[in-house]
mmCIF file with all atom_site columns, C-alpha atoms and ligand atoms in Angstrom:
data_model
loop_
_atom_site.group_PDB
_atom_site.id
_atom_site.type_symbol
_atom_site.label_atom_id
_atom_site.label_alt_id
_atom_site.label_comp_id
_atom_site.label_asym_id
_atom_site.label_entity_id
_atom_site.label_seq_id
_atom_site.pdbx_PDB_ins_code
_atom_site.Cartn_x
_atom_site.Cartn_y
_atom_site.Cartn_z
_atom_site.occupancy
_atom_site.B_iso_or_equiv
_atom_site.pdbx_formal_charge
_atom_site.auth_seq_id
_atom_site.auth_comp_id
_atom_site.auth_asym_id
_atom_site.auth_atom_id
_atom_site.pdbx_PDB_model_num
ATOM   1   C  CA  . MET A 1 1   ? 12.691  88.055 -181.795 1.00 57.00 ? 1   MET A CA  1
ATOM   2   C  CA  . PRO A 1 2   ? 10.310  91.520 -181.334 1.00 59.00 ? 2   PRO A CA  1
ATOM   3   C  CA  . LYS A 1 3   ? 6.739   90.633 -180.321 1.00 69.00 ? 3   LYS A CA  1
ATOM   4   C  CA  . SER A 1 4   ? 4.695   89.570 -183.559 1.00 80.00 ? 4   SER A CA  1
ATOM   5   C  CA  . LYS A 1 5   ? 2.614   92.433 -184.964 1.00 84.00 ? 5   LYS A CA  1
ATOM   6   C  CA  . ILE A 1 6   ? 0.565   89.843 -186.772 1.00 97.00 ? 6   ILE A CA  1
ATOM   7   C  CA  . PRO A 1 7   ? -2.843  89.738 -185.085 1.00 97.00 ? 7   PRO A CA  1
ATOM   8   C  CA  . ALA A 1 8   ? -2.932  87.147 -182.320 1.00 97.00 ? 8   ALA A CA  1
ATOM   9   C  CA  . LYS A 1 9   ? -6.123  85.264 -184.290 1.00 98.00 ? 9   LYS A CA  1
ATOM   10  C  CA  . VAL A 1 10  ? -4.269  85.330 -187.747 1.00 98.00 ? 10  VAL A CA  1
ATOM   11  C  CA  . LEU A 1 11  ? -1.185  84.001 -186.259 1.00 98.00 ? 11  LEU A CA  1
ATOM   12  C  CA  . ALA A 1 12  ? -2.772  81.226 -184.412 1.00 98.00 ? 12  ALA A CA  1
ATOM   13  C  CA  . GLU A 1 13  ? -4.325  80.289 -187.848 1.00 98.00 ? 13  GLU A CA  1
ATOM   14  C  CA  . LEU A 1 14  ? -1.117  80.331 -190.007 1.00 98.00 ? 14  LEU A CA  1
ATOM   15  C  CA  . ASN A 1 15  ? 1.049   78.304 -187.358 1.00 98.00 ? 15  ASN A CA  1
ATOM   16  C  CA  . ARG A 1 16  ? -1.960  75.885 -187.382 1.00 98.00 ? 16  ARG A CA  1
ATOM   17  C  CA  . GLN A 1 17  ? -1.724  75.589 -191.308 1.00 98.00 ? 17  GLN A CA  1
ATOM   18  C  CA  . LEU A 1 18  ? 1.690   75.672 -191.381 1.00 98.00 ? 18  LEU A CA  1
ATOM   19  C  CA  . ASN A 1 19  ? 1.802   72.399 -189.239 1.00 98.00 ? 19  ASN A CA  1
ATOM   20  C  CA  . TYR A 1 20  ? -1.233  71.045 -191.406 1.00 98.00 ? 20  TYR A CA  1
ATOM   21  C  CA  . GLU A 1 21  ? 0.916   71.317 -194.579 1.00 98.00 ? 21  GLU A CA  1
ATOM   22  C  CA  . LEU A 1 22  ? 4.124   69.323 -192.204 1.00 98.00 ? 22  LEU A CA  1
ATOM   23  C  CA  . GLY A 1 23  ? 1.377   66.993 -191.086 1.00 98.00 ? 23  GLY A CA  1
ATOM   24  C  CA  . ALA A 1 24  ? 0.850   66.376 -195.561 1.00 98.00 ? 24  ALA A CA  1
ATOM   25  C  CA  . ALA A 1 25  ? 4.096   66.277 -196.393 1.00 98.00 ? 25  ALA A CA  1
ATOM   26  C  CA  . HIS A 1 26  ? 4.370   63.316 -193.796 1.00 98.00 ? 26  HIS A CA  1
ATOM   27  C  CA  . SER A 1 27  ? 1.436   61.559 -194.821 1.00 98.00 ? 27  SER A CA  1
ATOM   28  C  CA  . TYR A 1 28  ? 2.455   62.147 -198.437 1.00 98.00 ? 28  TYR A CA  1
ATOM   29  C  CA  . ARG A 1 29  ? 5.486   60.062 -197.693 1.00 98.00 ? 29  ARG A CA  1
ATOM   30  C  CA  . ALA A 1 30  ? 3.791   57.450 -196.387 1.00 98.00 ? 30  ALA A CA  1
ATOM   31  C  CA  . LEU A 1 31  ? 1.470   57.280 -199.609 1.00 98.00 ? 31  LEU A CA  1
ATOM   32  C  CA  . ALA A 1 32  ? 5.148   57.202 -201.268 1.00 98.00 ? 32  ALA A CA  1
ATOM   33  C  CA  . LEU A 1 33  ? 6.262   54.287 -198.935 1.00 98.00 ? 33  LEU A CA  1
ATOM   34  C  CA  . TRP A 1 34  ? 2.929   52.304 -198.986 1.00 98.00 ? 34  TRP A CA  1
ATOM   35  C  CA  . CYS A 1 35  ? 3.284   52.167 -203.117 1.00 98.00 ? 35  CYS A CA  1
ATOM   36  C  CA  . THR A 1 36  ? 6.953   51.197 -203.078 1.00 98.00 ? 36  THR A CA  1
ATOM   37  C  CA  . ASP A 1 37  ? 5.763   48.278 -201.143 1.00 97.00 ? 37  ASP A CA  1
ATOM   38  C  CA  . GLN A 1 38  ? 3.161   47.527 -203.395 1.00 96.00 ? 38  GLN A CA  1
ATOM   39  C  CA  . ASN A 1 39  ? 5.329   48.042 -206.660 1.00 96.00 ? 39  ASN A CA  1
ATOM   40  C  CA  . LEU A 1 40  ? 3.696   51.197 -207.627 1.00 97.00 ? 40  LEU A CA  1
ATOM   41  C  CA  . LYS A 1 41  ? 6.666   52.946 -208.586 1.00 97.00 ? 41  LYS A CA  1
ATOM   42  C  CA  . GLY A 1 42  ? 5.051   55.734 -210.588 1.00 97.00 ? 42  GLY A CA  1
ATOM   43  C  CA  . PHE A 1 43  ? 2.714   56.420 -207.583 1.00 97.00 ? 43  PHE A CA  1
ATOM   44  C  CA  . ALA A 1 44  ? 5.645   56.179 -205.201 1.00 98.00 ? 44  ALA A CA  1
ATOM   45  C  CA  . ALA A 1 45  ? 7.529   59.214 -207.193 1.00 97.00 ? 45  ALA A CA  1
ATOM   46  C  CA  . PHE A 1 46  ? 4.316   61.060 -207.603 1.00 97.00 ? 46  PHE A CA  1
ATOM   47  C  CA  . PHE A 1 47  ? 3.808   61.136 -204.136 1.00 97.00 ? 47  PHE A CA  1
ATOM   48  C  CA  . ALA A 1 48  ? 7.035   61.643 -202.959 1.00 98.00 ? 48  ALA A CA  1
ATOM   49  C  CA  . GLN A 1 49  ? 6.961   64.715 -205.493 1.00 97.00 ? 49  GLN A CA  1
ATOM   50  C  CA  . GLN A 1 50  ? 4.063   65.763 -203.380 1.00 98.00 ? 50  GLN A CA  1
ATOM   51  C  CA  . ALA A 1 51  ? 5.714   65.610 -200.229 1.00 98.00 ? 51  ALA A CA  1
ATOM   52  C  CA  . ASN A 1 52  ? 8.522   67.823 -201.170 1.00 98.00 ? 52  ASN A CA  1
ATOM   53  C  CA  . GLU A 1 53  ? 5.570   70.444 -202.199 1.00 98.00 ? 53  GLU A CA  1
ATOM   54  C  CA  . GLU A 1 54  ? 4.060   70.262 -199.208 1.00 98.00 ? 54  GLU A CA  1
ATOM   55  C  CA  . GLN A 1 55  ? 7.531   70.831 -197.425 1.00 98.00 ? 55  GLN A CA  1
ATOM   56  C  CA  . GLY A 1 56  ? 7.545   73.763 -199.602 1.00 98.00 ? 56  GLY A CA  1
ATOM   57  C  CA  . HIS A 1 57  ? 4.183   75.220 -198.510 1.00 98.00 ? 57  HIS A CA  1
ATOM   58  C  CA  . ALA A 1 58  ? 5.089   75.202 -194.632 1.00 98.00 ? 58  ALA A CA  1
ATOM   59  C  CA  . ASN A 1 59  ? 8.437   76.874 -195.589 1.00 98.00 ? 59  ASN A CA  1
ATOM   60  C  CA  . LYS A 1 60  ? 6.155   79.369 -197.042 1.00 98.00 ? 60  LYS A CA  1
ATOM   61  C  CA  . ILE A 1 61  ? 4.238   79.845 -194.434 1.00 98.00 ? 61  ILE A CA  1
ATOM   62  C  CA  . ALA A 1 62  ? 6.949   79.848 -191.646 1.00 98.00 ? 62  ALA A CA  1
ATOM   63  C  CA  . GLN A 1 63  ? 9.042   82.254 -194.087 1.00 98.00 ? 63  GLN A CA  1
ATOM   64  C  CA  . HIS A 1 64  ? 6.094   84.414 -194.172 1.00 98.00 ? 64  HIS A CA  1
ATOM   65  C  CA  . LEU A 1 65  ? 5.896   84.461 -190.179 1.00 98.00 ? 65  LEU A CA  1
ATOM   66  C  CA  . LEU A 1 66  ? 9.948   84.824 -190.053 1.00 97.00 ? 66  LEU A CA  1
ATOM   67  C  CA  . ASP A 1 67  ? 9.433   87.932 -192.601 1.00 97.00 ? 67  ASP A CA  1
ATOM   68  C  CA  . ARG A 1 68  ? 6.831   89.266 -190.284 1.00 97.00 ? 68  ARG A CA  1
ATOM   69  C  CA  . GLY A 1 69  ? 9.121   88.774 -186.995 1.00 96.00 ? 69  GLY A CA  1
ATOM   70  C  CA  . THR A 1 70  ? 7.497   86.094 -185.192 1.00 97.00 ? 70  THR A CA  1
ATOM   71  C  CA  . LEU A 1 71  ? 9.188   82.629 -184.801 1.00 97.00 ? 71  LEU A CA  1
ATOM   72  C  CA  . PRO A 1 72  ? 7.056   79.820 -186.340 1.00 98.00 ? 72  PRO A CA  1
ATOM   73  C  CA  . GLU A 1 73  ? 5.418   77.080 -183.782 1.00 98.00 ? 73  GLU A CA  1
ATOM   74  C  CA  . MET A 1 74  ? 5.746   73.811 -184.379 1.00 97.00 ? 74  MET A CA  1
ATOM   75  C  CA  . THR A 1 75  ? 3.655   71.446 -183.132 1.00 98.00 ? 75  THR A CA  1
ATOM   76  C  CA  . ALA A 1 76  ? 3.701   67.326 -183.000 1.00 98.00 ? 76  ALA A CA  1
ATOM   77  C  CA  . ILE A 1 77  ? 2.467   65.973 -186.429 1.00 97.00 ? 77  ILE A CA  1
ATOM   78  C  CA  . PRO A 1 78  ? -0.072  63.152 -185.931 1.00 95.00 ? 78  PRO A CA  1
ATOM   79  C  CA  . ALA A 1 79  ? 0.858   59.512 -187.137 1.00 97.00 ? 79  ALA A CA  1
ATOM   80  C  CA  . PRO A 1 80  ? 0.358   59.083 -190.751 1.00 98.00 ? 80  PRO A CA  1
ATOM   81  C  CA  . LYS A 1 81  ? -2.552  56.817 -192.620 1.00 97.00 ? 81  LYS A CA  1
ATOM   82  C  CA  . GLN A 1 82  ? -0.690  53.892 -193.842 1.00 95.00 ? 82  GLN A CA  1
ATOM   83  C  CA  . ASP A 1 83  ? -2.920  50.794 -193.739 1.00 94.00 ? 83  ASP A CA  1
ATOM   84  C  CA  . PHE A 1 84  ? -4.632  51.063 -197.451 1.00 97.00 ? 84  PHE A CA  1
ATOM   85  C  CA  . LYS A 1 85  ? -6.314  48.214 -198.934 1.00 97.00 ? 85  LYS A CA  1
ATOM   86  C  CA  . THR A 1 86  ? -6.427  49.337 -202.287 1.00 96.00 ? 86  THR A CA  1
ATOM   87  C  CA  . LEU A 1 87  ? -4.655  52.090 -204.513 1.00 96.00 ? 87  LEU A CA  1
ATOM   88  C  CA  . LEU A 1 88  ? -8.182  53.649 -204.436 1.00 97.00 ? 88  LEU A CA  1
ATOM   89  C  CA  . GLU A 1 89  ? -8.343  53.859 -201.122 1.00 98.00 ? 89  GLU A CA  1
ATOM   90  C  CA  . ALA A 1 90  ? -4.885  55.627 -201.186 1.00 98.00 ? 90  ALA A CA  1
ATOM   91  C  CA  . ALA A 1 91  ? -6.357  57.823 -203.713 1.00 98.00 ? 91  ALA A CA  1
ATOM   92  C  CA  . GLN A 1 92  ? -9.218  58.993 -202.303 1.00 98.00 ? 92  GLN A CA  1
ATOM   93  C  CA  . HIS A 1 93  ? -7.038  59.487 -199.104 1.00 98.00 ? 93  HIS A CA  1
ATOM   94  C  CA  . ALA A 1 94  ? -4.799  61.719 -200.660 1.00 98.00 ? 94  ALA A CA  1
ATOM   95  C  CA  . GLN A 1 95  ? -7.815  63.648 -202.063 1.00 98.00 ? 95  GLN A CA  1
ATOM   96  C  CA  . SER A 1 96  ? -10.094 63.836 -198.816 1.00 98.00 ? 96  SER A CA  1
ATOM   97  C  CA  . MET A 1 97  ? -6.365  65.336 -197.410 1.00 97.00 ? 97  MET A CA  1
ATOM   98  C  CA  . GLU A 1 98  ? -6.867  68.109 -200.264 1.00 98.00 ? 98  GLU A CA  1
ATOM   99  C  CA  . GLN A 1 99  ? -10.168 68.716 -199.613 1.00 98.00 ? 99  GLN A CA  1
ATOM   100 C  CA  . GLY A 1 100 ? -9.276  69.233 -196.005 1.00 97.00 ? 100 GLY A CA  1
ATOM   101 C  CA  . ASN A 1 101 ? -6.686  71.360 -196.667 1.00 98.00 ? 101 ASN A CA  1
ATOM   102 C  CA  . THR A 1 102 ? -8.987  74.102 -198.973 1.00 98.00 ? 102 THR A CA  1
ATOM   103 C  CA  . GLN A 1 103 ? -10.933 74.281 -195.826 1.00 98.00 ? 103 GLN A CA  1
ATOM   104 C  CA  . GLY A 1 104 ? -8.263  75.433 -193.913 1.00 98.00 ? 104 GLY A CA  1
ATOM   105 C  CA  . ILE A 1 105 ? -6.540  77.853 -196.203 1.00 98.00 ? 105 ILE A CA  1
ATOM   106 C  CA  . ASN A 1 106 ? -9.944  79.175 -196.549 1.00 98.00 ? 106 ASN A CA  1
ATOM   107 C  CA  . ALA A 1 107 ? -10.189 79.524 -192.939 1.00 98.00 ? 107 ALA A CA  1
ATOM   108 C  CA  . VAL A 1 108 ? -6.437  81.379 -192.545 1.00 98.00 ? 108 VAL A CA  1
ATOM   109 C  CA  . TYR A 1 109 ? -7.966  83.378 -195.488 1.00 98.00 ? 109 TYR A CA  1
ATOM   110 C  CA  . GLU A 1 110 ? -11.431 84.259 -193.586 1.00 98.00 ? 110 GLU A CA  1
ATOM   111 C  CA  . THR A 1 111 ? -9.395  85.310 -190.435 1.00 98.00 ? 111 THR A CA  1
ATOM   112 C  CA  . ALA A 1 112 ? -7.205  87.206 -192.147 1.00 98.00 ? 112 ALA A CA  1
ATOM   113 C  CA  . VAL A 1 113 ? -10.083 89.060 -193.963 1.00 98.00 ? 113 VAL A CA  1
ATOM   114 C  CA  . ALA A 1 114 ? -11.794 89.748 -190.735 1.00 98.00 ? 114 ALA A CA  1
ATOM   115 C  CA  . ALA A 1 115 ? -8.689  91.197 -189.234 1.00 98.00 ? 115 ALA A CA  1
ATOM   116 C  CA  . LYS A 1 116 ? -7.594  93.565 -191.870 1.00 98.00 ? 116 LYS A CA  1
ATOM   117 C  CA  . ASP A 1 117 ? -4.147  91.891 -192.468 1.00 98.00 ? 117 ASP A CA  1
ATOM   118 C  CA  . TYR A 1 118 ? -3.231  92.380 -195.848 1.00 98.00 ? 118 TYR A CA  1
ATOM   119 C  CA  . PRO A 1 119 ? -0.073  90.302 -195.961 1.00 98.00 ? 119 PRO A CA  1
ATOM   120 C  CA  . ALA A 1 120 ? -1.491  87.095 -194.970 1.00 98.00 ? 120 ALA A CA  1
ATOM   121 C  CA  . GLN A 1 121 ? -4.518  87.694 -197.403 1.00 98.00 ? 121 GLN A CA  1
ATOM   122 C  CA  . VAL A 1 122 ? -2.121  87.997 -200.061 1.00 98.00 ? 122 VAL A CA  1
ATOM   123 C  CA  . LEU A 1 123 ? -0.174  84.894 -199.136 1.00 98.00 ? 123 LEU A CA  1
ATOM   124 C  CA  . MET A 1 124 ? -3.409  83.076 -198.887 1.00 98.00 ? 124 MET A CA  1
ATOM   125 C  CA  . GLN A 1 125 ? -4.558  83.826 -202.253 1.00 98.00 ? 125 GLN A CA  1
ATOM   126 C  CA  . TRP A 1 126 ? -1.420  82.111 -203.697 1.00 98.00 ? 126 TRP A CA  1
ATOM   127 C  CA  . PHE A 1 127 ? -2.354  79.405 -201.695 1.00 98.00 ? 127 PHE A CA  1
ATOM   128 C  CA  . ILE A 1 128 ? -6.113  79.269 -202.781 1.00 98.00 ? 128 ILE A CA  1
ATOM   129 C  CA  . ASN A 1 129 ? -4.846  79.128 -206.026 1.00 98.00 ? 129 ASN A CA  1
ATOM   130 C  CA  . GLU A 1 130 ? -2.758  76.469 -205.271 1.00 97.00 ? 130 GLU A CA  1
ATOM   131 C  CA  . GLN A 1 131 ? -5.613  74.358 -204.210 1.00 98.00 ? 131 GLN A CA  1
ATOM   132 C  CA  . VAL A 1 132 ? -7.499  74.872 -206.971 1.00 97.00 ? 132 VAL A CA  1
ATOM   133 C  CA  . GLU A 1 133 ? -4.085  72.766 -208.907 1.00 96.00 ? 133 GLU A CA  1
ATOM   134 C  CA  . GLU A 1 134 ? -4.286  70.628 -205.853 1.00 97.00 ? 134 GLU A CA  1
ATOM   135 C  CA  . GLU A 1 135 ? -7.899  69.461 -206.150 1.00 97.00 ? 135 GLU A CA  1
ATOM   136 C  CA  . ALA A 1 136 ? -7.804  69.299 -209.925 1.00 97.00 ? 136 ALA A CA  1
ATOM   137 C  CA  . TRP A 1 137 ? -5.170  66.860 -209.790 1.00 97.00 ? 137 TRP A CA  1
ATOM   138 C  CA  . ALA A 1 138 ? -6.563  64.402 -206.963 1.00 97.00 ? 138 ALA A CA  1
ATOM   139 C  CA  . ALA A 1 139 ? -9.910  64.343 -208.680 1.00 97.00 ? 139 ALA A CA  1
ATOM   140 C  CA  . GLU A 1 140 ? -7.978  62.974 -211.566 1.00 96.00 ? 140 GLU A CA  1
ATOM   141 C  CA  . MET A 1 141 ? -6.097  60.541 -209.884 1.00 97.00 ? 141 MET A CA  1
ATOM   142 C  CA  . VAL A 1 142 ? -9.456  58.993 -208.237 1.00 98.00 ? 142 VAL A CA  1
ATOM   143 C  CA  . ALA A 1 143 ? -10.826 58.787 -211.577 1.00 97.00 ? 143 ALA A CA  1
ATOM   144 C  CA  . ARG A 1 144 ? -8.016  57.430 -213.612 1.00 97.00 ? 144 ARG A CA  1
ATOM   145 C  CA  . VAL A 1 145 ? -7.602  54.740 -210.687 1.00 97.00 ? 145 VAL A CA  1
ATOM   146 C  CA  . GLU A 1 146 ? -11.154 54.112 -210.719 1.00 96.00 ? 146 GLU A CA  1
ATOM   147 C  CA  . ALA A 1 147 ? -11.380 53.476 -214.667 1.00 96.00 ? 147 ALA A CA  1
ATOM   148 C  CA  . ALA A 1 148 ? -8.311  51.306 -214.502 1.00 95.00 ? 148 ALA A CA  1
ATOM   149 C  CA  . THR A 1 149 ? -9.802  47.944 -213.700 1.00 89.00 ? 149 THR A CA  1
ATOM   150 C  CA  . CYS A 1 150 ? -7.501  45.303 -215.004 1.00 90.00 ? 150 CYS A CA  1
ATOM   151 C  CA  . GLY A 1 151 ? -3.876  44.830 -213.654 1.00 86.00 ? 151 GLY A CA  1
ATOM   152 C  CA  . GLY A 1 152 ? -2.746  45.755 -217.068 1.00 93.00 ? 152 GLY A CA  1
ATOM   153 C  CA  . ALA A 1 153 ? -4.160  49.122 -217.311 1.00 95.00 ? 153 ALA A CA  1
ATOM   154 C  CA  . LEU A 1 154 ? -3.341  49.862 -213.541 1.00 94.00 ? 154 LEU A CA  1
ATOM   155 C  CA  . LEU A 1 155 ? 0.352   49.022 -214.114 1.00 94.00 ? 155 LEU A CA  1
ATOM   156 C  CA  . ASP A 1 156 ? 0.111   51.167 -217.538 1.00 95.00 ? 156 ASP A CA  1
ATOM   157 C  CA  . LEU A 1 157 ? -1.349  54.028 -215.195 1.00 97.00 ? 157 LEU A CA  1
ATOM   158 C  CA  . ASP A 1 158 ? 1.425   53.563 -212.756 1.00 97.00 ? 158 ASP A CA  1
ATOM   159 C  CA  . ARG A 1 159 ? 3.977   53.831 -215.514 1.00 96.00 ? 159 ARG A CA  1
ATOM   160 C  CA  . HIS A 1 160 ? 2.567   57.429 -216.549 1.00 95.00 ? 160 HIS A CA  1
ATOM   161 C  CA  . ILE A 1 161 ? 1.135   58.926 -213.669 1.00 95.00 ? 161 ILE A CA  1
ATOM   162 C  CA  . VAL A 1 162 ? 3.783   61.556 -213.256 1.00 94.00 ? 162 VAL A CA  1
ATOM   163 C  CA  . LYS A 1 163 ? 3.595   62.721 -216.429 1.00 93.00 ? 163 LYS A CA  1
ATOM   164 C  CA  . LEU A 1 164 ? -0.169  62.460 -216.136 1.00 93.00 ? 164 LEU A CA  1
ATOM   165 C  CA  . LEU A 1 165 ? -0.722  64.786 -213.102 1.00 94.00 ? 165 LEU A CA  1
ATOM   166 C  CA  . LYS A 1 166 ? 2.177   66.653 -212.967 1.00 84.00 ? 166 LYS A CA  1
ATOM   167 C  CA  . GLY A 1 167 ? 3.593   66.891 -216.797 1.00 74.00 ? 167 GLY A CA  1
ATOM   168 C  CA  . GLU A 1 168 ? 1.928   70.586 -217.542 1.00 51.00 ? 168 GLU A CA  1
ATOM   169 C  CA  . LYS A 1 169 ? 3.155   71.832 -214.094 1.00 50.00 ? 169 LYS A CA  1
ATOM   170 C  CA  . GLU A 1 170 ? 7.138   71.185 -214.648 1.00 45.00 ? 170 GLU A CA  1
HETATM 171 FE FE1 . FEO B 2 .   ? -0.412  72.388 -199.674 1.00 72.76 ? 1   FEO B FE1 1
HETATM 172 FE FE2 . FEO B 2 .   ? -1.661  69.354 -201.127 1.00 72.76 ? 1   FEO B FE2 1
HETATM 173 O  O1  . FEO B 2 .   ? -1.368  71.674 -200.245 1.00 72.76 ? 1   FEO B O1  1
#
């Protein structure tokens, strides 16, 4: 492959973000497994879908790099958190990952602006919009889990969570 035309700082940020998205996919798979183990099939299905979305986000960045003549650089992915005590803790973990992801996306964007890298800016504008959605469902998830204060309410929420959080997107 020819030498990358992407400014070095932007390239480093894009590679970092690519690996963060892969880490998010890994973490959502861990959340799906934890929920399955807890017989929370609805939440498991939601987190499994989310893992696929994160893989899609990683693919989008990887394709951008490839289209600009650059081989994406994969790094090791940290072990995901798996030891949740409650569903609320799991939901809060998802929310804090999304908040962290928004900071990461903003950092890529700021670097692309400083470097006048217009293609990376446009790519990141898609992600900036996406993070508005991601943070919205994460906040809704935490609020709904907090509101489900008895076992019956939690089972009912589990049955409907995919539709509640993803219904309008599909
Ligand atoms: Fe790739 Fe959850 O944002």
